[in-house]
């Protein structure tokens, strides 16, 4: 026997189930207790930077969109500062950095009205390409899936990104690139399984 | 600025993505290996929620959907506990959101069609933010078990869903709380996605008669553990070990 490390174990994850909306977006599911759902608005006033809309859907291994997923995003402001607890200083006071979308009940499409994030340094100070962190939960997903959305039109920054450039299977990098939709927004579809499976991260 | 990062998740402890006994996971589980890399600011920061978002009844599911002078039907309970990280340190300011079925196992949701009736005085959601010691508490009614279309005769044990924010987005967690002594825990395919019985036991809340409110509500204790953050052991060093 050896000494105990006295560490606790993380609470194991369980699926969010089909009724995640009751707890996380109750107004969306018709329960008006809180007066509004958290995460529906990322802009609380005039924001700095370029305003964009990010749309997409989550698809299962048969190509069917999930109509009961909940997607959350976390990102820096236009200057590359995270709202809330970034040790480097204060972010845009009118930007929350965090969004939550239950997706459309028929099409599964999620929508975020946000701003294009600035560049954030990696651990060694090197700048990462602009990106948005995604977290996906749903019925059938036992542990929330983390991935990142990058911007297909940030060609130079993406080429220098410390994560994108390290991926062994470069033919999978396009699964992380949101495409301009021609209307000042971006389309980012997430595929859980199959040939075009999105890269998920074990962070 | 030092970046300390989070302890890696123990993938043997968490349920794997593909768990065929839970049928929906079959088409919703990635088949490629996940990409591992160390955390950066993108994962070590996270949204901060102030107490100003909370209403006075947000942590009282017995009353937060009820008509005036009425209350939800079912066994009245208090659920309390702490949010800690793996080093045992409390996580203050953590937003905890909960949702559940009513006493008969019926959810208030458009897509739910179980024949057990809705309780007109029960909505089924609540939320609370942990105090400076990581403590939280809410009151509710004990949910009933409910049948679900997985196997031909599968029933969920009584459970309350928990969504928890830590201080970094890397700590984000959704899980479920079960109740001490429920024989259905060990039959459930969703519980069964977890391999280690000790991990399952860590999701079973203990009946705590010492916190029971006599003639009012019984109490269950449910502590939640989020990923630990690496320490810098010598503060005069630029980087942690």
Tab-separated table of C-alpha atoms in Angstrom:
chain	number	residue	atom	x	y	z
A	1	UNK	CA	0.000	0.000	0.000
A	2	UNK	CA	1.023	3.579	-0.550
A	3	UNK	CA	-0.283	6.885	0.703
A	4	UNK	CA	-3.588	8.124	-0.618
A	5	UNK	CA	-3.541	11.056	-3.015
A	6	UNK	CA	-6.741	12.287	-1.352
A	7	UNK	CA	-8.205	13.289	-4.670
A	8	UNK	CA	-11.905	13.097	-5.385
A	9	UNK	CA	-13.247	11.589	-8.581
A	10	UNK	CA	-15.154	13.820	-10.975
A	11	UNK	CA	-18.898	13.142	-10.925
A	12	UNK	CA	-19.499	10.834	-13.879
A	13	UNK	CA	-21.482	12.300	-16.733
A	14	UNK	CA	-24.918	11.099	-17.774
A	15	UNK	CA	-26.910	11.974	-20.869
A	16	UNK	CA	-28.883	15.217	-20.822
A	17	UNK	CA	-31.861	13.183	-22.089
A	18	UNK	CA	-34.677	14.327	-24.375
A	19	UNK	CA	-36.096	16.878	-21.927
A	20	UNK	CA	-32.967	18.950	-21.307
A	21	UNK	CA	-35.005	21.975	-22.384
A	22	UNK	CA	-37.116	21.840	-19.213
A	23	UNK	CA	-34.099	22.664	-17.111
A	24	UNK	CA	-31.901	24.711	-19.424
A	25	UNK	CA	-34.334	26.518	-21.744
A	26	UNK	CA	-37.653	26.285	-19.874
A	27	UNK	CA	-39.289	29.164	-21.767
A	28	UNK	CA	-38.538	27.378	-25.021
A	29	UNK	CA	-40.413	24.341	-23.678
A	30	UNK	CA	-43.354	26.452	-22.509
A	31	UNK	CA	-42.487	26.811	-18.821
A	32	UNK	CA	-42.372	30.496	-17.958
A	33	UNK	CA	-40.734	30.558	-14.538
A	34	UNK	CA	-37.546	32.551	-15.020
A	35	UNK	CA	-38.871	35.257	-17.337
A	36	UNK	CA	-36.420	34.347	-20.092
A	37	UNK	CA	-33.925	31.656	-21.054
A	38	UNK	CA	-30.235	32.055	-20.255
A	39	UNK	CA	-27.920	32.281	-23.227
A	40	UNK	CA	-30.451	33.412	-25.839
A	41	UNK	CA	-28.781	36.826	-26.008
A	42	UNK	CA	-25.027	37.245	-26.226
A	43	UNK	CA	-25.184	40.991	-26.851
A	44	UNK	CA	-26.505	43.228	-24.068
A	45	UNK	CA	-25.844	46.533	-25.843
A	46	UNK	CA	-23.812	47.941	-28.729
A	47	UNK	CA	-20.937	45.520	-29.242
A	48	UNK	CA	-17.469	45.991	-30.665
A	49	UNK	CA	-16.411	44.134	-33.787
A	50	UNK	CA	-18.203	42.384	-36.611
A	51	UNK	CA	-21.637	41.008	-35.802
A	52	UNK	CA	-22.291	37.592	-37.297
A	53	UNK	CA	-24.920	34.870	-37.213
A	54	UNK	CA	-23.767	31.280	-36.804
A	55	UNK	CA	-26.174	28.584	-37.956
A	56	UNK	CA	-25.958	24.840	-38.205
A	57	UNK	CA	-27.367	21.545	-37.078
A	58	UNK	CA	-26.123	18.354	-35.439
A	59	UNK	CA	-26.461	15.156	-37.496
A	60	UNK	CA	-26.405	11.551	-36.307
A	61	UNK	CA	-24.744	8.604	-38.038
A	62	UNK	CA	-27.697	8.137	-40.393
A	63	UNK	CA	-27.607	11.771	-41.571
A	64	UNK	CA	-30.699	12.729	-39.566
A	65	UNK	CA	-30.567	16.073	-37.759
A	66	UNK	CA	-30.911	15.886	-33.977
A	67	UNK	CA	-34.068	17.699	-32.972
A	68	UNK	CA	-33.407	17.406	-29.247
A	69	UNK	CA	-29.801	18.564	-28.898
A	70	UNK	CA	-28.679	21.530	-26.859
A	71	UNK	CA	-25.662	23.430	-28.127
A	72	UNK	CA	-23.638	25.896	-26.086
A	73	UNK	CA	-20.841	28.127	-27.343
A	74	UNK	CA	-18.074	30.003	-25.541
A	75	UNK	CA	-15.859	32.535	-27.253
A	76	UNK	CA	-13.716	35.630	-26.871
A	77	UNK	CA	-14.891	39.125	-27.775
A	78	UNK	CA	-13.736	40.971	-30.898
A	79	UNK	CA	-10.460	41.861	-29.157
A	80	UNK	CA	-9.668	38.294	-28.137
A	81	UNK	CA	-10.613	38.707	-24.446
A	82	UNK	CA	-12.953	36.274	-22.683
A	83	UNK	CA	-15.813	37.891	-20.750
A	84	UNK	CA	-16.081	37.012	-17.081
A	85	UNK	CA	-12.858	35.666	-15.671
A	86	UNK	CA	-10.096	36.256	-18.215
A	87	UNK	CA	-6.935	37.026	-16.195
A	88	UNK	CA	-5.777	39.502	-18.874
A	89	UNK	CA	-8.477	42.062	-18.189
A	90	UNK	CA	-11.977	43.216	-18.958
A	91	UNK	CA	-13.806	42.245	-22.120
A	92	UNK	CA	-16.403	44.188	-24.107
A	93	UNK	CA	-18.981	45.014	-21.386
A	94	UNK	CA	-21.881	44.389	-23.764
A	95	UNK	CA	-20.818	40.914	-24.818
A	96	UNK	CA	-21.382	37.767	-22.731
A	97	UNK	CA	-19.245	35.310	-24.730
A	98	UNK	CA	-21.667	32.492	-23.913
A	99	UNK	CA	-24.664	31.321	-25.894
A	100	UNK	CA	-27.093	28.432	-25.580
A	101	UNK	CA	-29.433	27.200	-28.316
A	102	UNK	CA	-31.969	24.359	-28.101
A	103	UNK	CA	-32.266	24.107	-31.869
A	104	UNK	CA	-35.486	24.209	-33.832
A	105	UNK	CA	-37.884	21.446	-32.743
A	106	UNK	CA	-38.576	20.470	-36.387
A	107	UNK	CA	-35.303	21.095	-38.247
A	108	UNK	CA	-32.821	20.942	-35.367
A	109	UNK	CA	-31.152	24.123	-36.588
A	110	UNK	CA	-29.309	26.170	-33.959
A	111	UNK	CA	-28.667	29.896	-34.304
A	112	UNK	CA	-26.315	32.244	-32.476
A	113	UNK	CA	-26.261	36.024	-32.944
A	114	UNK	CA	-22.713	36.862	-31.938
A	115	UNK	CA	-19.542	38.685	-32.961
A	116	UNK	CA	-16.512	37.351	-34.753
A	117	UNK	CA	-13.964	36.526	-32.032
A	118	UNK	CA	-10.493	38.028	-31.965
A	119	UNK	CA	-7.368	35.937	-31.680
A	120	UNK	CA	-6.473	34.409	-28.315
A	121	UNK	CA	-2.960	33.317	-27.305
A	122	UNK	CA	-2.071	29.651	-26.932
A	123	UNK	CA	-0.101	28.482	-23.905
A	124	UNK	CA	3.213	29.530	-25.420
A	125	UNK	CA	1.950	32.963	-26.429
A	126	UNK	CA	1.475	32.037	-30.080
A	127	UNK	CA	-1.834	33.372	-31.410
A	128	UNK	CA	-4.584	30.883	-32.141
A	129	UNK	CA	-6.817	31.405	-35.134
A	130	UNK	CA	-10.253	32.895	-34.313
A	131	UNK	CA	-12.448	30.123	-33.001
A	132	UNK	CA	-15.608	29.375	-31.031
A	133	UNK	CA	-15.766	26.486	-28.552
A	134	UNK	CA	-18.839	24.265	-28.951
A	135	UNK	CA	-20.333	21.921	-26.358
A	136	UNK	CA	-23.073	19.529	-27.506
A	137	UNK	CA	-25.389	17.475	-25.309
A	138	UNK	CA	-28.454	15.423	-26.249
A	139	UNK	CA	-30.331	12.213	-25.720
A	140	UNK	CA	-27.921	9.417	-26.672
A	141	UNK	CA	-24.783	11.453	-25.901
A	142	UNK	CA	-23.348	10.147	-22.624
A	143	UNK	CA	-20.684	12.832	-22.132
A	144	UNK	CA	-20.974	16.325	-23.603
A	145	UNK	CA	-18.944	16.651	-26.809
A	146	UNK	CA	-16.460	19.498	-27.181
A	147	UNK	CA	-15.326	20.810	-30.510
A	148	UNK	CA	-14.205	24.071	-32.060
A	149	UNK	CA	-15.513	26.117	-34.938
A	150	UNK	CA	-12.937	27.970	-37.031
A	151	UNK	CA	-13.636	30.332	-39.933
A	152	UNK	CA	-12.953	29.035	-43.456
A	153	UNK	CA	-12.116	32.571	-44.642
A	154	UNK	CA	-9.279	32.965	-42.091
A	155	UNK	CA	-6.878	31.045	-44.296
A	156	UNK	CA	-3.599	32.503	-43.025
A	157	UNK	CA	-4.521	32.383	-39.333
A	158	UNK	CA	-5.834	28.828	-39.660
A	159	UNK	CA	-2.574	27.720	-41.288
A	160	UNK	CA	-0.645	29.006	-38.255
A	161	UNK	CA	-3.076	27.757	-35.615
A	162	UNK	CA	-1.303	25.572	-33.025
A	163	UNK	CA	-4.136	23.036	-32.952
A	164	UNK	CA	-5.215	22.887	-36.598
A	165	UNK	CA	-1.605	22.580	-37.731
A	166	UNK	CA	-0.977	19.656	-35.352
A	167	UNK	CA	-3.843	17.473	-36.501
A	168	UNK	CA	-2.422	14.311	-38.061
A	169	UNK	CA	-5.386	13.743	-40.347
A	170	UNK	CA	-5.327	17.045	-42.225
A	171	UNK	CA	-8.133	15.764	-44.445
A	172	UNK	CA	-10.427	16.082	-41.407
A	173	UNK	CA	-9.585	19.752	-40.722
A	174	UNK	CA	-12.436	20.988	-42.966
A	175	UNK	CA	-14.916	19.473	-40.471
A	176	UNK	CA	-13.922	22.315	-38.114
A	177	UNK	CA	-14.294	25.123	-40.668
A	178	UNK	CA	-17.501	27.166	-40.801
A	179	UNK	CA	-18.344	28.332	-44.289
A	180	UNK	CA	-19.504	31.895	-45.071
A	181	UNK	CA	-23.207	31.754	-45.922
A	182	UNK	CA	-23.154	34.826	-48.188
A	183	UNK	CA	-25.275	36.907	-45.798
A	184	UNK	CA	-22.589	37.942	-43.313
A	185	UNK	CA	-22.988	34.736	-41.358
A	186	UNK	CA	-21.474	31.295	-41.161
A	187	UNK	CA	-22.757	27.731	-41.439
A	188	UNK	CA	-21.310	25.103	-39.103
A	189	UNK	CA	-22.779	21.608	-39.246
A	190	UNK	CA	-21.684	18.988	-36.739
A	191	UNK	CA	-21.620	15.328	-37.745
A	192	UNK	CA	-21.462	12.905	-34.836
A	193	UNK	CA	-20.563	9.837	-36.860
A	194	UNK	CA	-19.580	8.732	-40.347
A	195	UNK	CA	-17.306	9.728	-43.199
A	196	UNK	CA	-17.412	13.466	-42.489
A	197	UNK	CA	-17.367	13.025	-38.716
A	198	UNK	CA	-16.511	16.250	-36.886
A	199	UNK	CA	-13.291	16.240	-34.893
A	200	UNK	CA	-14.123	16.190	-31.181
A	201	UNK	CA	-11.668	17.184	-28.511
A	202	UNK	CA	-10.508	15.531	-25.326
A	203	UNK	CA	-9.397	18.668	-23.562
B	1	UNK	CA	0.149	34.882	-16.069
B	2	UNK	CA	0.352	31.184	-15.390
B	3	UNK	CA	-1.893	28.692	-17.048
B	4	UNK	CA	-2.389	25.666	-14.896
B	5	UNK	CA	-4.882	23.660	-16.819
B	6	UNK	CA	-7.264	20.982	-15.626
B	7	UNK	CA	-6.728	17.364	-14.673
B	8	UNK	CA	-7.473	15.105	-17.610
B	9	UNK	CA	-10.868	13.459	-17.560
B	10	UNK	CA	-10.801	9.761	-16.597
B	11	UNK	CA	-12.453	8.168	-19.615
B	12	UNK	CA	-12.701	4.811	-17.808
B	13	UNK	CA	-14.797	6.473	-15.119
B	14	UNK	CA	-17.137	8.427	-17.382
B	15	UNK	CA	-19.450	6.449	-19.654
B	16	UNK	CA	-18.003	5.761	-23.120
B	17	UNK	CA	-19.817	7.226	-26.137
B	18	UNK	CA	-20.986	3.900	-27.572
B	19	UNK	CA	-23.166	1.981	-25.098
B	20	UNK	CA	-25.507	-0.238	-27.172
B	21	UNK	CA	-27.700	-1.114	-24.178
B	22	UNK	CA	-28.756	2.525	-24.386
B	23	UNK	CA	-29.972	2.358	-27.979
B	24	UNK	CA	-29.910	6.035	-28.921
B	25	UNK	CA	-26.162	6.120	-28.310
B	26	UNK	CA	-25.545	3.801	-31.272
B	27	UNK	CA	-26.104	6.431	-33.984
B	28	UNK	CA	-25.012	9.355	-31.809
B	29	UNK	CA	-21.541	8.186	-30.760
B	30	UNK	CA	-18.428	9.363	-32.599
B	31	UNK	CA	-16.325	6.500	-33.969
B	32	UNK	CA	-13.043	8.339	-34.464
B	33	UNK	CA	-10.674	8.918	-31.538
B	34	UNK	CA	-10.941	12.291	-29.847
B	35	UNK	CA	-8.101	14.742	-30.336
B	36	UNK	CA	-6.233	15.484	-27.101
B	37	UNK	CA	-4.457	18.728	-26.394
B	38	UNK	CA	-3.701	20.776	-23.273
B	39	UNK	CA	-6.196	23.389	-22.113
B	40	UNK	CA	-5.665	27.027	-22.969
B	41	UNK	CA	-7.562	30.192	-22.067
B	42	UNK	CA	-10.325	29.001	-24.388
B	43	UNK	CA	-11.207	26.194	-21.959
B	44	UNK	CA	-9.894	27.620	-18.675
B	45	UNK	CA	-12.241	30.599	-18.773
B	46	UNK	CA	-16.001	30.311	-18.626
B	47	UNK	CA	-19.190	32.291	-18.197
B	48	UNK	CA	-19.867	33.913	-14.818
B	49	UNK	CA	-23.437	34.094	-13.533
B	50	UNK	CA	-24.450	36.625	-10.895
B	51	UNK	CA	-27.099	36.124	-8.245
B	52	UNK	CA	-29.096	38.865	-9.995
B	53	UNK	CA	-30.356	36.240	-12.477
B	54	UNK	CA	-32.126	34.365	-9.679
B	55	UNK	CA	-35.727	34.869	-8.620
B	56	UNK	CA	-36.838	34.201	-5.031
B	57	UNK	CA	-38.438	30.827	-5.862
B	58	UNK	CA	-35.928	29.574	-8.428
B	59	UNK	CA	-34.683	26.916	-5.987
B	60	UNK	CA	-38.158	25.925	-4.752
B	61	UNK	CA	-39.765	23.548	-7.245
B	62	UNK	CA	-42.637	22.895	-4.839
B	63	UNK	CA	-43.821	26.476	-5.335
B	64	UNK	CA	-42.148	28.055	-8.379
B	65	UNK	CA	-44.855	26.865	-10.799
B	66	UNK	CA	-47.733	26.595	-8.318
B	67	UNK	CA	-50.799	28.790	-8.123
B	68	UNK	CA	-50.997	31.090	-5.134
B	69	UNK	CA	-51.547	29.162	-1.897
B	70	UNK	CA	-51.008	25.828	-3.664
B	71	UNK	CA	-48.064	23.483	-3.988
B	72	UNK	CA	-46.871	20.488	-5.984
B	73	UNK	CA	-48.113	17.003	-5.059
B	74	UNK	CA	-45.576	14.393	-3.954
B	75	UNK	CA	-43.032	13.521	-1.280
B	76	UNK	CA	-41.494	16.811	-0.179
B	77	UNK	CA	-37.698	16.776	-0.072
B	78	UNK	CA	-34.719	19.075	0.307
B	79	UNK	CA	-31.738	18.320	-1.929
B	80	UNK	CA	-28.496	19.877	-0.720
B	81	UNK	CA	-24.786	19.428	-1.181
B	82	UNK	CA	-21.557	21.045	-2.284
B	83	UNK	CA	-19.886	21.560	-5.613
B	84	UNK	CA	-16.207	20.672	-5.199
B	85	UNK	CA	-13.320	20.076	-7.541
B	86	UNK	CA	-11.193	16.936	-7.518
B	87	UNK	CA	-8.739	18.483	-5.047
B	88	UNK	CA	-11.616	18.947	-2.609
B	89	UNK	CA	-11.748	22.710	-2.949
B	90	UNK	CA	-15.221	24.266	-3.049
B	91	UNK	CA	-16.445	25.813	-6.293
B	92	UNK	CA	-18.241	29.044	-5.349
B	93	UNK	CA	-20.492	30.872	-7.788
B	94	UNK	CA	-21.329	27.710	-9.731
B	95	UNK	CA	-24.672	27.779	-11.535
B	96	UNK	CA	-26.589	24.545	-10.886
B	97	UNK	CA	-29.690	23.928	-13.022
B	98	UNK	CA	-32.010	20.985	-12.282
B	99	UNK	CA	-34.973	19.406	-14.032
B	100	UNK	CA	-37.152	16.415	-13.298
B	101	UNK	CA	-40.472	14.644	-13.774
B	102	UNK	CA	-43.330	15.058	-11.312
B	103	UNK	CA	-44.267	12.566	-8.600
B	104	UNK	CA	-45.954	10.327	-11.175
B	105	UNK	CA	-42.999	10.288	-13.553
B	106	UNK	CA	-44.498	12.769	-16.042
B	107	UNK	CA	-42.383	15.536	-17.582
B	108	UNK	CA	-43.862	18.878	-18.569
B	109	UNK	CA	-42.639	18.790	-22.180
B	110	UNK	CA	-44.360	18.932	-25.570
B	111	UNK	CA	-42.804	15.696	-26.756
B	112	UNK	CA	-43.695	13.688	-23.642
B	113	UNK	CA	-46.763	11.446	-23.966
B	114	UNK	CA	-46.698	9.208	-20.871
B	115	UNK	CA	-50.244	8.635	-19.636
B	116	UNK	CA	-49.466	9.699	-16.059
B	117	UNK	CA	-51.004	13.152	-15.594
B	118	UNK	CA	-49.308	16.505	-15.278
B	119	UNK	CA	-49.439	18.203	-11.905
B	120	UNK	CA	-50.910	21.661	-12.539
B	121	UNK	CA	-48.733	23.034	-9.741
B	122	UNK	CA	-45.426	21.511	-10.834
B	123	UNK	CA	-43.150	22.806	-13.602
B	124	UNK	CA	-40.068	20.689	-12.937
B	125	UNK	CA	-37.149	23.102	-13.205
B	126	UNK	CA	-35.051	24.986	-10.714
B	127	UNK	CA	-31.690	26.670	-10.387
B	128	UNK	CA	-29.318	27.892	-7.711
B	129	UNK	CA	-25.820	29.387	-7.488
B	130	UNK	CA	-23.356	27.937	-4.956
B	131	UNK	CA	-22.288	30.139	-2.057
B	132	UNK	CA	-18.696	30.945	-1.035
B	133	UNK	CA	-18.311	27.427	0.417
B	134	UNK	CA	-19.636	25.729	-2.708
B	135	UNK	CA	-22.937	24.866	-0.986
B	136	UNK	CA	-26.285	24.716	-2.749
B	137	UNK	CA	-29.784	23.693	-1.686
B	138	UNK	CA	-33.193	23.409	-3.295
B	139	UNK	CA	-36.523	21.936	-2.369
B	140	UNK	CA	-38.705	19.827	-4.571
B	141	UNK	CA	-40.888	16.744	-4.646
B	142	UNK	CA	-39.344	13.307	-5.181
B	143	UNK	CA	-39.830	12.386	-8.862
B	144	UNK	CA	-41.457	9.112	-9.882
B	145	UNK	CA	-39.908	6.456	-12.135
B	146	UNK	CA	-41.058	6.491	-15.746
B	147	UNK	CA	-41.116	4.096	-18.694
B	148	UNK	CA	-39.185	4.854	-21.876
B	149	UNK	CA	-38.944	3.292	-25.304
B	150	UNK	CA	-35.581	1.554	-25.161
B	151	UNK	CA	-36.040	-2.111	-24.325
B	152	UNK	CA	-39.641	-3.351	-24.290
B	153	UNK	CA	-39.952	-2.828	-20.527
B	154	UNK	CA	-37.351	-0.275	-19.470
B	155	UNK	CA	-38.029	2.172	-16.657
B	156	UNK	CA	-35.863	4.995	-15.464
B	157	UNK	CA	-35.186	5.057	-11.738
B	158	UNK	CA	-36.318	8.183	-9.930
B	159	UNK	CA	-33.783	10.836	-10.892
B	160	UNK	CA	-33.078	14.553	-11.056
B	161	UNK	CA	-31.004	15.961	-13.932
B	162	UNK	CA	-28.187	18.359	-13.012
B	163	UNK	CA	-26.394	20.835	-15.264
B	164	UNK	CA	-23.354	22.449	-13.625
B	165	UNK	CA	-21.016	25.268	-14.654
B	166	UNK	CA	-17.623	25.457	-12.976
B	167	UNK	CA	-15.122	28.267	-13.368
B	168	UNK	CA	-13.800	27.082	-16.722
B	169	UNK	CA	-15.756	25.827	-19.719
B	170	UNK	CA	-13.632	22.630	-19.507
B	171	UNK	CA	-15.527	21.770	-16.297
B	172	UNK	CA	-18.960	21.897	-17.915
B	173	UNK	CA	-20.950	18.850	-16.814
B	174	UNK	CA	-24.428	17.363	-17.079
B	175	UNK	CA	-25.297	14.363	-14.926
B	176	UNK	CA	-28.172	12.723	-13.042
B	177	UNK	CA	-28.834	12.206	-9.350
B	178	UNK	CA	-30.419	8.992	-8.093
B	179	UNK	CA	-31.956	8.137	-4.722
B	180	UNK	CA	-30.534	5.852	-2.041
B	181	UNK	CA	-32.114	2.418	-1.968
B	182	UNK	CA	-33.881	2.559	-5.351
B	183	UNK	CA	-33.688	-1.009	-6.782
B	184	UNK	CA	-34.251	0.307	-10.307
B	185	UNK	CA	-30.858	2.040	-10.390
B	186	UNK	CA	-29.092	-1.240	-11.144
B	187	UNK	CA	-31.533	-2.219	-13.941
B	188	UNK	CA	-31.294	1.006	-15.924
B	189	UNK	CA	-29.464	1.011	-19.294
B	190	UNK	CA	-28.552	4.695	-18.871
B	191	UNK	CA	-27.046	4.100	-15.437
B	192	UNK	CA	-25.461	1.028	-17.034
B	193	UNK	CA	-23.515	3.191	-19.475
B	194	UNK	CA	-21.157	3.697	-16.497
B	195	UNK	CA	-18.899	0.675	-16.030
B	196	UNK	CA	-17.541	1.196	-12.521
B	197	UNK	CA	-20.064	0.543	-9.706
B	198	UNK	CA	-18.210	3.071	-7.545
B	199	UNK	CA	-18.849	5.718	-10.187
B	200	UNK	CA	-22.546	4.829	-10.163
B	201	UNK	CA	-22.627	5.051	-6.355
B	202	UNK	CA	-21.177	8.561	-6.579
B	203	UNK	CA	-24.419	9.599	-8.302
B	204	UNK	CA	-26.688	8.164	-5.587
B	205	UNK	CA	-27.828	10.790	-3.080
B	206	UNK	CA	-27.898	9.743	0.566
B	207	UNK	CA	-30.960	10.153	2.747
B	208	UNK	CA	-29.946	12.556	5.518
B	209	UNK	CA	-32.336	12.511	8.445
B	210	UNK	CA	-30.149	15.078	10.239
B	211	UNK	CA	-31.073	17.694	7.647
B	212	UNK	CA	-34.719	16.662	7.433
B	213	UNK	CA	-37.197	19.359	8.390
B	214	UNK	CA	-39.559	17.579	10.828
B	215	UNK	CA	-43.202	17.516	9.755
B	216	UNK	CA	-42.226	19.129	6.419
B	217	UNK	CA	-39.574	17.560	4.150
B	218	UNK	CA	-36.959	14.812	4.147
B	219	UNK	CA	-33.424	15.623	2.967
B	220	UNK	CA	-31.031	14.076	0.470
B	221	UNK	CA	-27.339	14.986	0.202
B	222	UNK	CA	-25.759	15.133	-3.259
B	223	UNK	CA	-22.210	16.430	-3.669
B	224	UNK	CA	-20.986	17.173	-7.186
B	225	UNK	CA	-17.315	16.978	-8.147
B	226	UNK	CA	-15.922	18.925	-11.103
B	227	UNK	CA	-12.512	18.556	-12.706
B	228	UNK	CA	-9.591	19.691	-10.567
B	229	UNK	CA	-7.379	22.569	-11.507
B	230	UNK	CA	-3.650	22.075	-11.333
B	231	UNK	CA	-1.907	23.847	-8.481
B	232	UNK	CA	1.194	25.937	-8.669
B	233	UNK	CA	3.085	24.587	-5.671
B	234	UNK	CA	5.669	27.369	-5.542
B	235	UNK	CA	4.019	30.685	-6.165
B	236	UNK	CA	7.307	32.425	-7.023
B	237	UNK	CA	7.783	30.177	-10.005
B	238	UNK	CA	6.439	31.297	-13.318
B	239	UNK	CA	4.912	27.929	-14.178
B	240	UNK	CA	3.325	25.113	-12.266
B	241	UNK	CA	5.014	21.765	-12.030
